[in-house]
mmCIF file of C-alpha atoms in Angstrom:
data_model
loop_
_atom_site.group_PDB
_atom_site.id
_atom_site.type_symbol
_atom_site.label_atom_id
_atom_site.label_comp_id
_atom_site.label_asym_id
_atom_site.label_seq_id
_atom_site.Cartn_x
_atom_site.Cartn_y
_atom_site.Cartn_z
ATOM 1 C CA UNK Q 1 5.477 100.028 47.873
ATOM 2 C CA UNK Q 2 3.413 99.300 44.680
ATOM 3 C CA UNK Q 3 -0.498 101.164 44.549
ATOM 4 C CA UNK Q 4 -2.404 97.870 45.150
ATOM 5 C CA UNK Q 5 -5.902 99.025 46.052
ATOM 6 C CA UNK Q 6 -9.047 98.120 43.971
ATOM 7 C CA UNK Q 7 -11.322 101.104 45.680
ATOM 8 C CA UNK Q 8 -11.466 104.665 43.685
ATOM 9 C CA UNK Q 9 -8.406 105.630 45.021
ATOM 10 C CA UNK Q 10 -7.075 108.989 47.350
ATOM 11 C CA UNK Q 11 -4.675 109.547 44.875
ATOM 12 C CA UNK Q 12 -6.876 110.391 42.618
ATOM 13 C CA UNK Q 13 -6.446 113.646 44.559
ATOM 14 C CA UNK Q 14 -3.090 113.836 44.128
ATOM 15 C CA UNK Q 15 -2.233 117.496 42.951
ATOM 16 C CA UNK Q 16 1.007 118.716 40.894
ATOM 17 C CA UNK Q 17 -0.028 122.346 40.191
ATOM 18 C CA UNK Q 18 -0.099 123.809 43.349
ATOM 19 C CA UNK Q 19 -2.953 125.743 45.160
ATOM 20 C CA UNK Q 20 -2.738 129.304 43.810
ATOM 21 C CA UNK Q 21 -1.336 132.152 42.427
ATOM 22 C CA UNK Q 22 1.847 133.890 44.415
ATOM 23 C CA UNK Q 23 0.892 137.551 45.473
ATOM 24 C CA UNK Q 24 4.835 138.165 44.721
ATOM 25 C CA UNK Q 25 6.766 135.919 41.933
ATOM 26 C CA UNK Q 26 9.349 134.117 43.885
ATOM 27 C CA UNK Q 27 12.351 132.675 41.447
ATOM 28 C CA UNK Q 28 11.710 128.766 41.145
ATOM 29 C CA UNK Q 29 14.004 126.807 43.487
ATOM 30 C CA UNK Q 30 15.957 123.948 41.349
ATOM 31 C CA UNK Q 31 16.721 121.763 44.648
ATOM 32 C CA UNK Q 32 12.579 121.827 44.899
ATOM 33 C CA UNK Q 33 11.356 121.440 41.462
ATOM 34 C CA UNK Q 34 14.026 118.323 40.825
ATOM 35 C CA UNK Q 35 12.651 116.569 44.205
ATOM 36 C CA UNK Q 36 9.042 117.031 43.184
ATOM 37 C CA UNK Q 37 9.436 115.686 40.050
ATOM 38 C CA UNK Q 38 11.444 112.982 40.641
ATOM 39 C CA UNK Q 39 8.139 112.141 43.448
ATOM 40 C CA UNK Q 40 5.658 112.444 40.414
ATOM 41 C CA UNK Q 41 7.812 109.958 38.193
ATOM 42 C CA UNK Q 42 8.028 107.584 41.506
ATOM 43 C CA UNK Q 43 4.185 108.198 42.153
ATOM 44 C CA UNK Q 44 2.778 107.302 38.418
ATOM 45 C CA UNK Q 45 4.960 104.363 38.329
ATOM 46 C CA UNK Q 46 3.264 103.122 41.498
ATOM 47 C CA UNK Q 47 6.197 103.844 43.676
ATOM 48 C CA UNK Q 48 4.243 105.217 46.719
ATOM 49 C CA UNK Q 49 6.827 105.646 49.472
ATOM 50 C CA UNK Q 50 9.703 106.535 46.920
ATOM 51 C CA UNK Q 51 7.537 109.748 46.091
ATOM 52 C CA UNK Q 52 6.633 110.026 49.916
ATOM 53 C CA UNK Q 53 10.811 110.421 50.462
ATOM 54 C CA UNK Q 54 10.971 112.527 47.581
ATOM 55 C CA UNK Q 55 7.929 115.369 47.997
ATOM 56 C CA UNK Q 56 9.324 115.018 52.015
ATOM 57 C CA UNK Q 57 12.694 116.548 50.315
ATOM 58 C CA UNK Q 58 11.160 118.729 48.481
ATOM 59 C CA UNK Q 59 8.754 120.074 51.418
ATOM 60 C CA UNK Q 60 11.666 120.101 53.903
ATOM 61 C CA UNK Q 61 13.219 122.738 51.386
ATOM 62 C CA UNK Q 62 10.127 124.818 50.742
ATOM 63 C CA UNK Q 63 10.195 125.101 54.808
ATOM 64 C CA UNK Q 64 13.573 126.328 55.107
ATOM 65 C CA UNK Q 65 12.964 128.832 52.036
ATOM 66 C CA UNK Q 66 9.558 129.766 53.951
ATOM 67 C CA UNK Q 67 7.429 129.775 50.939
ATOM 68 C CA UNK Q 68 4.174 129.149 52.499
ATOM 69 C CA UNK Q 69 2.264 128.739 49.041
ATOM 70 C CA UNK Q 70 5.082 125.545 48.365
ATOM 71 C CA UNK Q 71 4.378 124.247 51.470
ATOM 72 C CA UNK Q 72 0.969 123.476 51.181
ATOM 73 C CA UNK Q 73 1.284 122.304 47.806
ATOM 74 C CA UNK Q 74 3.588 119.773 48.996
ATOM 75 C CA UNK Q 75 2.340 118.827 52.328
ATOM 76 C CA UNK Q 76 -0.992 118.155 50.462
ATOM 77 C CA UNK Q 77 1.022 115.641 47.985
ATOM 78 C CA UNK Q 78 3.122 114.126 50.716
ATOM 79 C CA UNK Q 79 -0.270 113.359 52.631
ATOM 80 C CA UNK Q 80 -1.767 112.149 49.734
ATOM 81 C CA UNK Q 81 1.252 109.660 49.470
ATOM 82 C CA UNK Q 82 0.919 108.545 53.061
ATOM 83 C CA UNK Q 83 -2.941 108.085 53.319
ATOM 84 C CA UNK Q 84 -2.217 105.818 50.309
ATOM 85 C CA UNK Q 85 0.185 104.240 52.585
ATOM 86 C CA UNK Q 86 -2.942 104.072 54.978
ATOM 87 C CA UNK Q 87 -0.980 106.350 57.602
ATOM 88 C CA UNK Q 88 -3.554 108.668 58.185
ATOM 89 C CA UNK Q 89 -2.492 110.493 61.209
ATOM 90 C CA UNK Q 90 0.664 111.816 59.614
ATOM 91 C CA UNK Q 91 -1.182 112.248 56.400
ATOM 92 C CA UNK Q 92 -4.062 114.428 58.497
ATOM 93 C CA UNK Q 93 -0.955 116.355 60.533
ATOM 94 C CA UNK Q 94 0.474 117.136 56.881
ATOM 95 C CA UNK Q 95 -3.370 118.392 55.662
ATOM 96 C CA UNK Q 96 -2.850 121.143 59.083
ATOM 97 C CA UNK Q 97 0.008 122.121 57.403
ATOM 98 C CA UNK Q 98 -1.188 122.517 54.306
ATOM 99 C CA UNK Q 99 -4.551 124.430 55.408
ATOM 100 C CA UNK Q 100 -2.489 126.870 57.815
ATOM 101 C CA UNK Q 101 0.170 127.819 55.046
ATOM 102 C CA UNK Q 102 -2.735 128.093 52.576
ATOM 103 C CA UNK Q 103 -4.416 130.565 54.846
ATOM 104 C CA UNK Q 104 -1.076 131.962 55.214
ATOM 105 C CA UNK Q 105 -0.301 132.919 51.023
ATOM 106 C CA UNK Q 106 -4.328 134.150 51.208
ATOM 107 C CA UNK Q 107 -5.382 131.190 49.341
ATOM 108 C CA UNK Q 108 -8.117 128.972 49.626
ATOM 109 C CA UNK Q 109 -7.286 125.035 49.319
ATOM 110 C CA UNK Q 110 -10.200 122.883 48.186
ATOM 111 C CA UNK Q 111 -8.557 119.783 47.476
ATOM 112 C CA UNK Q 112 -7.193 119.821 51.102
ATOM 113 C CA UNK Q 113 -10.777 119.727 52.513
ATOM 114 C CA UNK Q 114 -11.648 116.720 49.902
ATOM 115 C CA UNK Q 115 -8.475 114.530 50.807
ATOM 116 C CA UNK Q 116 -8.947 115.083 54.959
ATOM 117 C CA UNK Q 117 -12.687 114.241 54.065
ATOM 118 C CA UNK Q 118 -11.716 110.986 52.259
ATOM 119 C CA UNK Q 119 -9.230 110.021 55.030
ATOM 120 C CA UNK Q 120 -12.161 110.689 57.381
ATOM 121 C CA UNK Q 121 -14.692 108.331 55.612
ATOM 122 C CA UNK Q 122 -12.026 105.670 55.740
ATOM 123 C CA UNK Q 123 -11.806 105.881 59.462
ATOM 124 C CA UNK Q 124 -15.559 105.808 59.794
ATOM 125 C CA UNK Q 125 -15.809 109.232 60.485
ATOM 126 C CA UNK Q 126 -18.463 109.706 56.849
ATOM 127 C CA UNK Q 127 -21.033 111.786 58.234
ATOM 128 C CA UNK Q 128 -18.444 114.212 59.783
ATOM 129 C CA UNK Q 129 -16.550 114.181 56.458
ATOM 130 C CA UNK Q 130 -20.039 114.685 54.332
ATOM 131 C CA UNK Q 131 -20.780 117.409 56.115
ATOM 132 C CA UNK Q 132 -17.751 119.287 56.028
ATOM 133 C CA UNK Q 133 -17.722 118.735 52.077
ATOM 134 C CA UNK Q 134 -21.643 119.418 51.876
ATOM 135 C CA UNK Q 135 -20.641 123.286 53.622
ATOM 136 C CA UNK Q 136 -17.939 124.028 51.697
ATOM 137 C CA UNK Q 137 -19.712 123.035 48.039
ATOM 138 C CA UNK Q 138 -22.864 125.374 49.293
ATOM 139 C CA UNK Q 139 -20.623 128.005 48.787
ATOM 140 C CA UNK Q 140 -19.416 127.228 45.534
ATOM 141 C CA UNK Q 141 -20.964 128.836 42.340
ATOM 142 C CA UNK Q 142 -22.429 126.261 40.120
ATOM 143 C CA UNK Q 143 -20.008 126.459 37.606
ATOM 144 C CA UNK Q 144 -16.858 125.561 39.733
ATOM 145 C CA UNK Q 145 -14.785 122.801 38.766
ATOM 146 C CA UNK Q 146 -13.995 120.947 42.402
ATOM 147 C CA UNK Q 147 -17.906 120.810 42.655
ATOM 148 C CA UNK Q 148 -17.268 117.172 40.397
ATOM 149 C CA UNK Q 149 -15.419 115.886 43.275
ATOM 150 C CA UNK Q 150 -17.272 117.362 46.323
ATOM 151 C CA UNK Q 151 -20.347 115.648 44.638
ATOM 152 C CA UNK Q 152 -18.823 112.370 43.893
ATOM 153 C CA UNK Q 153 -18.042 112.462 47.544
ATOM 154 C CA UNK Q 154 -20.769 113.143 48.612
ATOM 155 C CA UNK Q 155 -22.410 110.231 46.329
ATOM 156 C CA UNK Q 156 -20.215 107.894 47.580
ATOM 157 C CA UNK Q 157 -20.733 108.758 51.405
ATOM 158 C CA UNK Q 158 -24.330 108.005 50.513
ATOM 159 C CA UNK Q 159 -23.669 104.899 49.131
ATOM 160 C CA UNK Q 160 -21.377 103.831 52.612
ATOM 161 C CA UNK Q 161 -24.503 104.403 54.588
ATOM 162 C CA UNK Q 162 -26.882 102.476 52.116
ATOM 163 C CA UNK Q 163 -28.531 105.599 50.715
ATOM 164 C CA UNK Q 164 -28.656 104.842 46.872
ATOM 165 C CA UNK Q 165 -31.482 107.489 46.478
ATOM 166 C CA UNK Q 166 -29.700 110.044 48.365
ATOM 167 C CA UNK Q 167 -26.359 109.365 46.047
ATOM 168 C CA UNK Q 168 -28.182 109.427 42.837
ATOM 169 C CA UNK Q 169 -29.769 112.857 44.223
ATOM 170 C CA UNK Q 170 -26.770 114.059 44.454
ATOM 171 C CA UNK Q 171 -25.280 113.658 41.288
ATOM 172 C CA UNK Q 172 -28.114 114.682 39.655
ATOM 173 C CA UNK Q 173 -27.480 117.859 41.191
ATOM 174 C CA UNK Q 174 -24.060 117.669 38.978
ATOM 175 C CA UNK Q 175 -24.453 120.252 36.179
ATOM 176 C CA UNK Q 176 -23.814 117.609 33.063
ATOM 177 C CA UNK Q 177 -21.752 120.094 31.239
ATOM 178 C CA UNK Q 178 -19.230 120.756 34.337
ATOM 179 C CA UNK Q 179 -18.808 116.508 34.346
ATOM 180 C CA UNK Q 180 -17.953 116.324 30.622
ATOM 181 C CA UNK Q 181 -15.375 119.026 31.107
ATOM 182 C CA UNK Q 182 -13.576 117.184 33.921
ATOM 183 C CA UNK Q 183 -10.928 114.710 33.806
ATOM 184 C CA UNK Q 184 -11.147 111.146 32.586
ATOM 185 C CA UNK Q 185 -10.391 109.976 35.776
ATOM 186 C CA UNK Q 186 -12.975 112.222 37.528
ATOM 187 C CA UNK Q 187 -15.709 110.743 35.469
ATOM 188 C CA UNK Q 188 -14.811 107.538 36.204
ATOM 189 C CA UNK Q 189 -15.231 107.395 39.680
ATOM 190 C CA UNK Q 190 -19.073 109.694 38.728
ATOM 191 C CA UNK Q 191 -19.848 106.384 36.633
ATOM 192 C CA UNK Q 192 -18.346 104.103 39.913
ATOM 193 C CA UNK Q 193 -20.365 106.147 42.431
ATOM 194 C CA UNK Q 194 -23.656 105.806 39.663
ATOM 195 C CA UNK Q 195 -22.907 102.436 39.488
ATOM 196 C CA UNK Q 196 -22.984 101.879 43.029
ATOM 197 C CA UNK Q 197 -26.338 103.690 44.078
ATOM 198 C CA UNK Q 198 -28.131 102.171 40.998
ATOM 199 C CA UNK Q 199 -26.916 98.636 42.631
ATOM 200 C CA UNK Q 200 -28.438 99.678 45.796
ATOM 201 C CA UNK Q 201 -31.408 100.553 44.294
ATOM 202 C CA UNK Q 202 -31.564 96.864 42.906
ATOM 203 C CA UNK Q 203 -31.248 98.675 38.884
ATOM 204 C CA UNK Q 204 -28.399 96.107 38.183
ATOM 205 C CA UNK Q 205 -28.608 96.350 34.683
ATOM 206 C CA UNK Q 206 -28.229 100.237 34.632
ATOM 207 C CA UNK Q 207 -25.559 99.758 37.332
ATOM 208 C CA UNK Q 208 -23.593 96.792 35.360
ATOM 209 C CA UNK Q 209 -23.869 99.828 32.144
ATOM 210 C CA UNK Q 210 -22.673 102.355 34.614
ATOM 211 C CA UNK Q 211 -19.603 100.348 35.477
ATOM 212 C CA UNK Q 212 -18.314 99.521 32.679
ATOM 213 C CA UNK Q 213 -18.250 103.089 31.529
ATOM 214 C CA UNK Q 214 -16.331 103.324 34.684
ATOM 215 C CA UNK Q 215 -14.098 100.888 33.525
ATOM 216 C CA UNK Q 216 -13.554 102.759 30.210
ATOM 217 C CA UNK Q 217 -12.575 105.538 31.712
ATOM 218 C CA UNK Q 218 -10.365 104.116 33.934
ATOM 219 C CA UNK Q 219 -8.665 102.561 30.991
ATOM 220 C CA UNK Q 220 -8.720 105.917 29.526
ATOM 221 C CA UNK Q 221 -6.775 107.161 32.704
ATOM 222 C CA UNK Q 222 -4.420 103.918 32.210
ATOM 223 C CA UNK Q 223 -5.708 103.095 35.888
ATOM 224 C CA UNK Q 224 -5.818 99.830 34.902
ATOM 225 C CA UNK Q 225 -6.182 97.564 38.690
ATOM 226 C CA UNK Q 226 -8.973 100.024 39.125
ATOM 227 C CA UNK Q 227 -10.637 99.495 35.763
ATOM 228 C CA UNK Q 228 -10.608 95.709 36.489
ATOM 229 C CA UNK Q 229 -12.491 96.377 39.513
ATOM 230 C CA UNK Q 230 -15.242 98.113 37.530
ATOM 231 C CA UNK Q 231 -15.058 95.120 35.223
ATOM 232 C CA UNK Q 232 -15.696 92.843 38.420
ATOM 233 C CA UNK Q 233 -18.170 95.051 39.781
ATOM 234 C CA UNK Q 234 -19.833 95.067 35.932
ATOM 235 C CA UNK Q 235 -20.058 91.389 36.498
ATOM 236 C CA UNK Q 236 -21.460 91.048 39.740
ATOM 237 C CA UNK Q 237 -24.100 93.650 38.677
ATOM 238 C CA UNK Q 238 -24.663 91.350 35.435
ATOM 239 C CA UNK Q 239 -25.390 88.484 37.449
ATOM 240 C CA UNK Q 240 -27.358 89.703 39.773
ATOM 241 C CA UNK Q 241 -29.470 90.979 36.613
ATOM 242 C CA UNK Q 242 -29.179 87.456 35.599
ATOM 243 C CA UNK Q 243 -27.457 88.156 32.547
ATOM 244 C CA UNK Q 244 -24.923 85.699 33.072
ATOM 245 C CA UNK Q 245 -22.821 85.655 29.555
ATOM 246 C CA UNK Q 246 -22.074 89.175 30.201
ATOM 247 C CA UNK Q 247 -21.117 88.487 33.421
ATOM 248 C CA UNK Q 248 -19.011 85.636 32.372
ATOM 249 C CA UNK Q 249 -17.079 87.421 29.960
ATOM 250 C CA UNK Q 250 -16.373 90.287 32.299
ATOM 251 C CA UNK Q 251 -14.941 88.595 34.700
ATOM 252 C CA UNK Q 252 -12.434 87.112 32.395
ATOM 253 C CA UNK Q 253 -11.523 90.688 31.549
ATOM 254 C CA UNK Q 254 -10.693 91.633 35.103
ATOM 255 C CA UNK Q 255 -9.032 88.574 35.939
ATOM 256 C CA UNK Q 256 -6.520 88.958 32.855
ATOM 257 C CA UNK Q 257 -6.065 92.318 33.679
ATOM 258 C CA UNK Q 258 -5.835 91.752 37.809
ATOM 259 C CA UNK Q 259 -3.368 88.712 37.211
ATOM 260 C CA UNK Q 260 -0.977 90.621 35.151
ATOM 261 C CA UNK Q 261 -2.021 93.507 37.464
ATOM 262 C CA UNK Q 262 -0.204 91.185 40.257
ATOM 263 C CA UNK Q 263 -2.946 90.744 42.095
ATOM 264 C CA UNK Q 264 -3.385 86.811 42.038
ATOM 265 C CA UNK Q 265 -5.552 86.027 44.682
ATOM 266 C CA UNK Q 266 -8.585 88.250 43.054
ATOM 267 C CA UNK Q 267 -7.924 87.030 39.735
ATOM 268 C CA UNK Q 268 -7.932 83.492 40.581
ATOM 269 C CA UNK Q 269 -11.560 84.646 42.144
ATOM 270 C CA UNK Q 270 -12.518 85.969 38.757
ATOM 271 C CA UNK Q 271 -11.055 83.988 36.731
ATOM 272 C CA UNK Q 272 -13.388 80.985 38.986
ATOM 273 C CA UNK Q 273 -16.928 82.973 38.263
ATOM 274 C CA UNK Q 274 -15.416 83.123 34.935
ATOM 275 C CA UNK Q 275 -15.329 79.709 34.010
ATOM 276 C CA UNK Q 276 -18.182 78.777 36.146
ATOM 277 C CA UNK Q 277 -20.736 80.953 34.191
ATOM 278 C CA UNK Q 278 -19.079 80.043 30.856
ATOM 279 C CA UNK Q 279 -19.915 76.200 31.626
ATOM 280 C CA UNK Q 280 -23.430 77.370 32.246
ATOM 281 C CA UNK Q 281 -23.916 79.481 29.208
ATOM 282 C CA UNK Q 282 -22.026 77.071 26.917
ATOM 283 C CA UNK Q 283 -19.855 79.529 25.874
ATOM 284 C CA UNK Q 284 -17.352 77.909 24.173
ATOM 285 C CA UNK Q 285 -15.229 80.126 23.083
ATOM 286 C CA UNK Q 286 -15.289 82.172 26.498
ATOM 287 C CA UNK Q 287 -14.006 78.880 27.680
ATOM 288 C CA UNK Q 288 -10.892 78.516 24.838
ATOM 289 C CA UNK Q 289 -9.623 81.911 26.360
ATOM 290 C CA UNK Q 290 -10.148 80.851 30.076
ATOM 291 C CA UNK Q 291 -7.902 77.407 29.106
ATOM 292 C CA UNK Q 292 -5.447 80.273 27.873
ATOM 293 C CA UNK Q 293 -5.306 82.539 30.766
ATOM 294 C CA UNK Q 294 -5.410 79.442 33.096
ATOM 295 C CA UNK Q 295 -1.429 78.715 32.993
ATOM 296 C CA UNK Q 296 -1.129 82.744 32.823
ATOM 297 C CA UNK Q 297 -2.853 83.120 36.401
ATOM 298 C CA UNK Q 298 -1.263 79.731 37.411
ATOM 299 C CA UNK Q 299 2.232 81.138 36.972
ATOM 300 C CA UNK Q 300 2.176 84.192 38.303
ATOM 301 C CA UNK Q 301 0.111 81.937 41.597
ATOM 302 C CA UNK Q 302 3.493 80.193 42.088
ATOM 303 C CA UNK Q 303 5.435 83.535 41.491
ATOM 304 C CA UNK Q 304 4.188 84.930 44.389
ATOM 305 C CA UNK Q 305 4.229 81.865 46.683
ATOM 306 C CA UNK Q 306 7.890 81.279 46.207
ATOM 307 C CA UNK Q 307 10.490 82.585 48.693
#
């Protein structure tokens, strides 16, 4: 199954490196290491429940080696895979596992707590899930690196419940220096979460600017169906601004890239605000590239209707 979602997505906590250092060095199992990468090569290339069969391998053999540090590595990974999947009670049964063997190998497993949390927000369970994160980061010194995500969580829980104020405040409380040493891909979804409480504090131009540094970063990550929704969400913010020729030409840009993306139905919607705004504008070469992209979209429309 192909990674179709728009939203900043759980696998963005997808981990490879494990969750600590062994107390004794244990010699690498071959039969493990060959299943778990063959389930990161299945999981970049979108291939969801080919890594799911994959990390499952690799976890069933970390089990019957009882290596507990292994096992939470790769129960975390194979939840991550089925929360994608939108299965979240296996994928919260999995995050037990993970936190008991954890425990078990002494370690302490962060990312654990920030995937149950973001399974939890996406059953409607946010203000259980924001407080759980909001505990743990009070405990963290200033300068750790999962306090990015715990406050882009926490941001974006704000933003569920209409709090724009409240997300802002909390990433303001993001030390700027920790941000610019994270990941592309972390940074992106800071921007997304900015973007969002700066829209819900009616700021649509700073939210439209916010987004599509989102979207560079996302392009940056080569997350590219998510950096077309940025470029959507960019536009929406742009019009709302009523700076409609950079909506227009935003729009275009997610609907080329959400069309060739395979997702039709939201490009076609894009691609419609596109050319809308571009007749109002008079933008007439915006226009030449929507007559381009039109038989593009109109294609890959009939692709996907036929049997």
């Amino acid at each position: 199954m192909k990674i179709t979602s728009l939203t900043p997505p759980l696998a963005a906590l997808l981990v490879f490196a494990g969750c600590g250092s062994p107390r004794i060095a244990q010699r690498v199992d071959p039969e493990i290491e060959r299943n778990a990468a063959a389930a990161r090569t299945s999981y970049a290339n979108g291939m969801v429940e080919g890594a799911a069969a994959f990390y499952l391998k690799a976890l069933d053999r970390a089990r019957l080696a009882d290596r507990p540090e292994e096992i939470a590595k790769l129960s975390y990974n194979l939840a991550a895979c089925r929360a994608q999947a939108q299965q979240y009670r296996e994928a919260l049964e999995l995050l037990d596992e993970a936190d008991y063997e954890s425990a078990a190998a002494g370690n302490v497993f962060p990312e654990a707590l920030l995937l149950r949390a973001e399974i939890l927000r996406r059953l409607g369970r946010a203000g259980e899930a924001a407080d759980a994160v909001a505990a743990f980061a009070g405990k963290l010194k200033p300068d750790d690196p999962i306090r990015v995500q715990m406050k882009v969580f926490l941001a974006e829980a704000a933003c569920d419940r209409g709090d724009g104020n409240l997300a802002l405040q909390e990433l303001e409380g993001l030390d700027r220096g920790l941000l610019n040493k994270a990941g592309s891909l972390e940074q992106a979804r800071a921007a997304q979460a900015r973007a969002r409480a700066l829209g819900l504090e009616k700021n649509y131009a700073a939210s439209a600017g916010e987004y599509d540094r989102a979207a560079a970063l996302y392009q940056k990550s080569e997350r590219y169906l998510e950096m077309a929704g940025a470029l959507q969400s960019s536009a929406d913010a742009f019009s709302a601004a009523g700076k409609n020729a950079e909506a227009a030409e935003r729009y275009f840009r997610a609907a080329r890239s959400l069309g060739l993306g395979g997702k039709t139905e939201a490009a076609l919607a894009a691609f419609g605000r596109a050319e809308k705004l571009a007749g109002e504008t008079g933008d007439a070469s915006l226009a030449g590239a929507l007559a381009r992209l039109k038989p593009e979209l109109a294609r890959g429309a009939a692709s996907n209707a036929a049997p």
